[in-house]
Coordinates of C-alpha atoms and ligand atoms in Angstrom, one line a residue:
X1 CA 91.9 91.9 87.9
X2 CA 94.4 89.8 86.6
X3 CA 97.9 88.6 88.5
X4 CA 101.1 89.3 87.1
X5 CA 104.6 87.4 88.4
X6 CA 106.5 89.2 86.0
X7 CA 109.3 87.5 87.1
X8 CA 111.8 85.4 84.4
X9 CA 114.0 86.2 81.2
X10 CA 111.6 88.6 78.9
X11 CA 111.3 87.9 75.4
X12 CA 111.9 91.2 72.8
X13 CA 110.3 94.0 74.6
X14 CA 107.3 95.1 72.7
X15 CA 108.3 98.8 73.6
X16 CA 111.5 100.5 72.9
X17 CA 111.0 103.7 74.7
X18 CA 109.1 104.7 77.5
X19 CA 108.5 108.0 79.0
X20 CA 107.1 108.4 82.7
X21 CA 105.5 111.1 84.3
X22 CA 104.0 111.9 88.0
X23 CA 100.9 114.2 87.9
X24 CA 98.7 115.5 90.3
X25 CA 98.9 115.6 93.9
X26 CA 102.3 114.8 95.0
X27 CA 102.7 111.5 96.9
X28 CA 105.3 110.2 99.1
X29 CA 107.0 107.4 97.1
X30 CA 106.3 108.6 93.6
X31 CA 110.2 109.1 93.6
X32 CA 110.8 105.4 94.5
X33 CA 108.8 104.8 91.9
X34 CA 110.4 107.0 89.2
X35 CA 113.4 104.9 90.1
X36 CA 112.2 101.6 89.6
X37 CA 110.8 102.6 86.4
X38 CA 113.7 103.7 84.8
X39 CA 116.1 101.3 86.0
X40 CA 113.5 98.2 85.1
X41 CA 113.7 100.3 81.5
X42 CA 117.3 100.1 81.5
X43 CA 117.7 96.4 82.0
X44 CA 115.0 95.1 79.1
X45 CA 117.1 97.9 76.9
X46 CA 114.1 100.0 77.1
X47 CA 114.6 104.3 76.5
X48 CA 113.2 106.0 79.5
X49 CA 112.5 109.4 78.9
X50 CA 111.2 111.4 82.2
X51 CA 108.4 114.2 80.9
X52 CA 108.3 117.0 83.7
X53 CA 105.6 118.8 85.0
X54 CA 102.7 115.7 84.7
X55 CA 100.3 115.8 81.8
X56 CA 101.3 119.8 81.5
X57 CA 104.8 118.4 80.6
X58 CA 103.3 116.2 78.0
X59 CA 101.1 119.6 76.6
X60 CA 104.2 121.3 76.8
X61 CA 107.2 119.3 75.9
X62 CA 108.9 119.1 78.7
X63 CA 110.7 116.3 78.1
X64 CA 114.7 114.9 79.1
X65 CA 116.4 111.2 78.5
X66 CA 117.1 109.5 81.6
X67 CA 119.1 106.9 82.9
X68 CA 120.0 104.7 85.8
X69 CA 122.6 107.4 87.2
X70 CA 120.0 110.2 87.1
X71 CA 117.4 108.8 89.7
X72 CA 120.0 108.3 92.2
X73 CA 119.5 108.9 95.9
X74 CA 115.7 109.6 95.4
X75 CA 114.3 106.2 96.6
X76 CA 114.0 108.1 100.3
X77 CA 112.9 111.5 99.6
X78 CA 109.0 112.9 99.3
X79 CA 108.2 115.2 95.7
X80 CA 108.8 114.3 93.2
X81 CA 112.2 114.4 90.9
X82 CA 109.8 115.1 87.8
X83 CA 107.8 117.8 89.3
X84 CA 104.0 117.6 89.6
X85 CA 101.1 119.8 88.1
X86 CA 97.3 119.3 87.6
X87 CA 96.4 120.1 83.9
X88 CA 93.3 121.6 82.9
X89 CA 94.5 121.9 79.2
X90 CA 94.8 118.4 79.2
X91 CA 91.0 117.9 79.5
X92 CA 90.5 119.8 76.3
X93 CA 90.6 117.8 73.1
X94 CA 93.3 120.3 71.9
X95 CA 95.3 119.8 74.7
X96 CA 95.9 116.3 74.1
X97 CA 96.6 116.9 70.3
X98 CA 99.5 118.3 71.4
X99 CA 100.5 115.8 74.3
X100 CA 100.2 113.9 71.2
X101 CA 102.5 115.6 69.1
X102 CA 105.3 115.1 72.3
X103 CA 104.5 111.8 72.2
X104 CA 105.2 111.4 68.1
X105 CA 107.8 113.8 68.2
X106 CA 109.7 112.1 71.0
X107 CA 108.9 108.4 70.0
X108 CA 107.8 107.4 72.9
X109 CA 105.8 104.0 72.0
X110 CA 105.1 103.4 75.7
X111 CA 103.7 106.1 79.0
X112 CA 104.2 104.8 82.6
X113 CA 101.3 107.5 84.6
X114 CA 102.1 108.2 88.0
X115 CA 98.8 109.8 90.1
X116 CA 95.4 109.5 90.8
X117 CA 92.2 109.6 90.2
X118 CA 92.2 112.4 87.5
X119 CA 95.7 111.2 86.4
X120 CA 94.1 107.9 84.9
X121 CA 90.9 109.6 83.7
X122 CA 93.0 111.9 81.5
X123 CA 95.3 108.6 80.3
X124 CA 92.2 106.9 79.3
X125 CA 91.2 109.3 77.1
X126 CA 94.5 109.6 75.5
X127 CA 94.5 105.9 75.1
X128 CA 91.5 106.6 73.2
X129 CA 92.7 109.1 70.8
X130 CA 96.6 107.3 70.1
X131 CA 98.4 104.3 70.4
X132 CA 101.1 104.6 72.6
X133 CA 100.8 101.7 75.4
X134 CA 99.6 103.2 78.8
X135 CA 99.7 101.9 82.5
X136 CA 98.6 103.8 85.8
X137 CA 100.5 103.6 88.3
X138 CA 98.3 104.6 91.4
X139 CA 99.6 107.1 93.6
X140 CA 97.9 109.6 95.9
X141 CA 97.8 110.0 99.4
X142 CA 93.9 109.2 99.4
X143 CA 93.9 105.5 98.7
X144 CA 91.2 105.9 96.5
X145 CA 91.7 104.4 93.4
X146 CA 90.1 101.5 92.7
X147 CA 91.8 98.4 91.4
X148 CA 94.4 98.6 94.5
X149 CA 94.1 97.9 97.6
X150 CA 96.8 100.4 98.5
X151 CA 97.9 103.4 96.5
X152 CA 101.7 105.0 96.8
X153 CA 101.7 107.7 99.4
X154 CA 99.0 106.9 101.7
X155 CA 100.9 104.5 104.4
X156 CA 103.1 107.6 104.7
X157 CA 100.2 109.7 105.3
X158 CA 98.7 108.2 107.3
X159 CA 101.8 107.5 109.7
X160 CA 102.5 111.6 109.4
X161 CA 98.7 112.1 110.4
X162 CA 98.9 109.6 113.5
X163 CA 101.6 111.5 114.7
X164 CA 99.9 114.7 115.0
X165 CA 96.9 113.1 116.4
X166 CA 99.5 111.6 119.7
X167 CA 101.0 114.8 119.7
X168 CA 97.7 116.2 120.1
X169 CA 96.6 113.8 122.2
X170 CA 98.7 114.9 124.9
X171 CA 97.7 118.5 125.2
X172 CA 93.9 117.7 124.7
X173 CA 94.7 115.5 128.1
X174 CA 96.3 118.9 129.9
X175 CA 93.9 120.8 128.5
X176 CA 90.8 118.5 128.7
X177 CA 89.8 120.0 125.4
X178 CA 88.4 118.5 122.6
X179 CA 90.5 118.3 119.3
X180 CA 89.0 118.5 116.3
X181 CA 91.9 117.1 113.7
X182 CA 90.9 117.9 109.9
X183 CA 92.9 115.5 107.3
X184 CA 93.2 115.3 103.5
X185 CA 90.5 113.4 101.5
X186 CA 87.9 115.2 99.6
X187 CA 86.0 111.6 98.3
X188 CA 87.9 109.2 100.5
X189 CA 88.2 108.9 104.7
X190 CA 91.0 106.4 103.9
X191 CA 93.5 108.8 105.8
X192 CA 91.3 109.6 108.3
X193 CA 89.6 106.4 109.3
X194 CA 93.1 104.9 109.3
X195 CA 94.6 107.4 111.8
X196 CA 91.6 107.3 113.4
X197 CA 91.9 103.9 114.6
X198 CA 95.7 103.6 115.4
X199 CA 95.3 106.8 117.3
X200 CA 92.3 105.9 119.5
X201 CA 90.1 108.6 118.2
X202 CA 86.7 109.2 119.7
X203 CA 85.2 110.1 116.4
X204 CA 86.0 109.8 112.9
X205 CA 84.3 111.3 110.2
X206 CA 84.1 110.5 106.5
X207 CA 82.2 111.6 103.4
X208 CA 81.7 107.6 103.3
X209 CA 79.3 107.8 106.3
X210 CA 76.4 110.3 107.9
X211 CA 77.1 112.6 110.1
X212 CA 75.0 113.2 112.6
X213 CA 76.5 116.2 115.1
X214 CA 73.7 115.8 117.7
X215 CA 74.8 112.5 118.8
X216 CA 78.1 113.1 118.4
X217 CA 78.2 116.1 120.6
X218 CA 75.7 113.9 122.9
X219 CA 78.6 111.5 122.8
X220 CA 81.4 113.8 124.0
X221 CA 79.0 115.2 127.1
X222 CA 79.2 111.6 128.1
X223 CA 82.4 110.7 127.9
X224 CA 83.1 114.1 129.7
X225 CA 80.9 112.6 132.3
X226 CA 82.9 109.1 132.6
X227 CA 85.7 110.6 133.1
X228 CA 87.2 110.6 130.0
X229 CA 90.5 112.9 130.4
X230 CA 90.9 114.0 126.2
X231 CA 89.1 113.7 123.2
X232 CA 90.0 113.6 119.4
X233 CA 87.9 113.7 116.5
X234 CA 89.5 113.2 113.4
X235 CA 87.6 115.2 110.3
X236 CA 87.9 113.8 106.4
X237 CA 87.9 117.6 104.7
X238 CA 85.5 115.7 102.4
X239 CA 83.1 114.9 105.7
X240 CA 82.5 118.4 106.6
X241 CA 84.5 121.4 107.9
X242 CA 87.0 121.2 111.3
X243 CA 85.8 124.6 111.6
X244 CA 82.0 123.7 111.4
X245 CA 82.2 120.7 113.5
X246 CA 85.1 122.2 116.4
X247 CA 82.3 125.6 117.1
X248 CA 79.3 122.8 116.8
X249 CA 81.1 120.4 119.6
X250 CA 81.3 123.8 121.8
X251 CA 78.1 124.8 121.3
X252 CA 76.7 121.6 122.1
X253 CA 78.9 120.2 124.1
X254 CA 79.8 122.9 126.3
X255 CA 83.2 121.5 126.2
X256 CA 85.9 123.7 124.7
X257 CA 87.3 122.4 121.5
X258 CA 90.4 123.7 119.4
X259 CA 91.2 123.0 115.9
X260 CA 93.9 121.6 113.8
X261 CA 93.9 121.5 109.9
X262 CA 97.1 119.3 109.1
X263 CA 97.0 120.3 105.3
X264 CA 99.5 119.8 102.9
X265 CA 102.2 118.3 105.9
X266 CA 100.3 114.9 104.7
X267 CA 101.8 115.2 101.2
X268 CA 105.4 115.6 102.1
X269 CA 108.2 113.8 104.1
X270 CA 110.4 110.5 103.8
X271 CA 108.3 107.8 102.5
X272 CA 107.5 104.7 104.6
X273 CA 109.5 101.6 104.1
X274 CA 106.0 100.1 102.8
X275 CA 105.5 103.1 100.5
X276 CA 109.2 102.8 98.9
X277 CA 108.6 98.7 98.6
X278 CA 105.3 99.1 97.1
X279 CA 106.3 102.1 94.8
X280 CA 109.4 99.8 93.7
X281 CA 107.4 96.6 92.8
X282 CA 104.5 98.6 90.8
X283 CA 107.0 100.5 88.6
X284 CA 109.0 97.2 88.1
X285 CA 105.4 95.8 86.8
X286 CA 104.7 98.7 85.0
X287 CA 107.7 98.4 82.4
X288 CA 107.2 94.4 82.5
X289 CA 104.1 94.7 81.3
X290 CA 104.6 97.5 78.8
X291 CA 107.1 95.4 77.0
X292 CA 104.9 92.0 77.2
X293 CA 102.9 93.9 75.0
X294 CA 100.1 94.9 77.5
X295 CA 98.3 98.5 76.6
X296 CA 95.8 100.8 79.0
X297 CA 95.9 99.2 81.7
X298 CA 96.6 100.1 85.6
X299 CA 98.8 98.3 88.2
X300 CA 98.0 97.7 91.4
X301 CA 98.5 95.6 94.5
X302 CA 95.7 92.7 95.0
X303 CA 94.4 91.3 98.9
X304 CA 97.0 88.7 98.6
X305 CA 99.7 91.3 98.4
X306 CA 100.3 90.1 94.5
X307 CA 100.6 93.4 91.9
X308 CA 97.7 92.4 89.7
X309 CA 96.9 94.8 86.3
X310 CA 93.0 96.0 85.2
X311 CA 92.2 97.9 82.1
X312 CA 92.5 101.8 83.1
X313 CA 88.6 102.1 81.8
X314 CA 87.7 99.8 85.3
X315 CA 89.8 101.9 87.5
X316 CA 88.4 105.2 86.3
X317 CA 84.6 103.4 86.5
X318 CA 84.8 101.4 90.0
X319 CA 85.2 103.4 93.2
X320 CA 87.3 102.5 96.0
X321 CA 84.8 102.2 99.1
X322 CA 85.9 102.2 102.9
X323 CA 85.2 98.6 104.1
X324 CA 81.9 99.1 105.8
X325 CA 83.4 97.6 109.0
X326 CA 85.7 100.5 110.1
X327 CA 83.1 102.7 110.7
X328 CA 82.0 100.7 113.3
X329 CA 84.9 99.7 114.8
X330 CA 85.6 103.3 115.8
X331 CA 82.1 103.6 116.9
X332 CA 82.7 100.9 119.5
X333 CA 86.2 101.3 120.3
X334 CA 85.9 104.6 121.4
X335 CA 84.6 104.3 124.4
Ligands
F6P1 O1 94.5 114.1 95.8 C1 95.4 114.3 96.8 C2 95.0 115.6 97.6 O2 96.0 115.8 98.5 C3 93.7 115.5 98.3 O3 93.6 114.8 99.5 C4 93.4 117.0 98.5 O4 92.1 117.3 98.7 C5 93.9 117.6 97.3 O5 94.9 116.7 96.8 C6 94.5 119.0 97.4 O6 94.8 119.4 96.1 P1 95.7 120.6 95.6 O7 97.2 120.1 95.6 O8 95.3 120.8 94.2 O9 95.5 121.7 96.5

């Protein structure tokens, strides 16, 4: 991963006009994002041309010119202004003939991507099969895209999880129940290990780790037995089912347990202050380093809190892993 400042009076952009696209799972932010795209277009005297509906807006056409006007009072709202799909015909090698018709008919010479995981797979291929300049720009709630340490979304997701789990929190303490809280993340426990720990949760599990149900419903007899007044265990839906493990924790517990599947509340909402920053500095990079010249490539935010840039082949290859600690830290700090 290379750093990129970015900052300073460009040279002649290398690209004259740049379409961007969201696609995928919505993610809180992707709208701050959007924004900082265009308008960093509009300064270097780059065209930015919004293409709706993800990569089935690029199949399709679905194309309009934008300017610094039209992404207005967005920066604070959740969705996304461009709409959001997940394209199937865009894993066919006809689909992308035509994405890359739009793309000739249009004269777009440069693609800022907006998504996740399958967002950049399908953006590597295309950079394979034409040569308009491509950069990733990771969002999705999961935080699992590798080449970031943070992806645009997930600090909001989290914070909209760790509410529910307080909320919950309080009647599991009337109740002296045990909550089982399921959360998004079908390869990643990002979202739930992270409102697992801010929320004190007794358990966390994540498709990252075993789990082992005896000793975890061992676990809640004894903290039934010190005393403990409530109980939350937080569920990745990539880990196993609330279901499963809320009727497993009854059974062999012999504590009642109740079940909440948070769902697609995640995705929405205002984005975070972090969110909005962080979507605002990686589309400013995006279109710097489009018209440096710079081609497949995906932005992304480094441990120093620098926006650094990979080639999108190393973020579709390398996967994001949980850092080995957090697992147990819950363990211990749950008392
Ligand atoms: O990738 C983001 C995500 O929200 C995952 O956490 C979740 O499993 C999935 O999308 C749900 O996808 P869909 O919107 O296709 O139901």
């Amino acid at each position: 991963m290379t750093q990129h400042s970015g900052g300073g009076r460009p040279g002649r952009s290398a690209v004259r006009r740049v379409g961007v696209l969201t696609s995928g799972g919505d993610a809180p932010g992707m709208n701050a994002a959007i924004r900082a795209v265009v308008r960093t277009c509009v300064s270097l005297g780059i065209e930015p041309i919004g293409v709706e509906r993800g990569l089935h807006g690029l199949v399709h056409g679905q194309v309009r010119a934008l300017d610094g006007r039209s992404v207005s009072g967005i920066i604070y709202r959740g969705g996304t202004m461009l709409r959001t799909a997940r394209s199937e015909e865009f894993r066919t090698a006809e689909g992308r003939a035509q994405a890359i018709e739009t793309i000739r008919r249009v004269g777009m010479d440069g693609l800022v991507a907006i998504g996740g995981n399958g967002t950049y797979k399908g953006m590597a291929a295309l950079a394979a099969e034409c040569s308009v300049a491509i950069v990733g720009v990771p969002g999705t709630i999961d935080n699992d895209i590798s080449g970031t340490l943070y992806t645009i979304g997930f600090d909001t997701a989290v914070n909209t999880a760790l509410d529910s789990i307080d909320r919950i929190r309080d009647t599991s303490e009337a109740h002296e129940r045990v909550f089982v809280i399921e959360v998004m993340g079908r390869e990643a426990g990002f979202i739930a290990m992270e409102s697992g720990l801010a929320g004190g949760a007794e358990a966390v599990l994540v498709p990252e780790l075993p789990v082992n149900m005896d000793e975890l419903c061992e676990s809640v007899r004894r903290w039934q037995a010190d005393g403990k007044k409530s109980c939350i265990i937080v569920v990745a839906e990539g880990a196993a089912s609330g279901a499963d493990v809320a009727a497993c924790i009854e059974r062999g517990s012999g504590v009642p347990a109740r079940l909440t599947v948070l769902g697609y509340i995640q995705r929405g909402g205002r984005p975070t202050a972090r969110d909005r920053s962080l979507a605002t500095r990686l589309g400013y990079h995006a279109v710097r380093l489009l018209a440096e010249g710079q081609r497949s490539i995906a932005v992304g935010i480094s441990e120093g809190e620098n926006v650094c840039a990979c080639s999108l082949d190393k973020a579709i290859t390398g996967r994001r892993l949980l850092p080995p600690e957090m697992g147990e830290i819950a363990t211990v700090t749950a008392g």
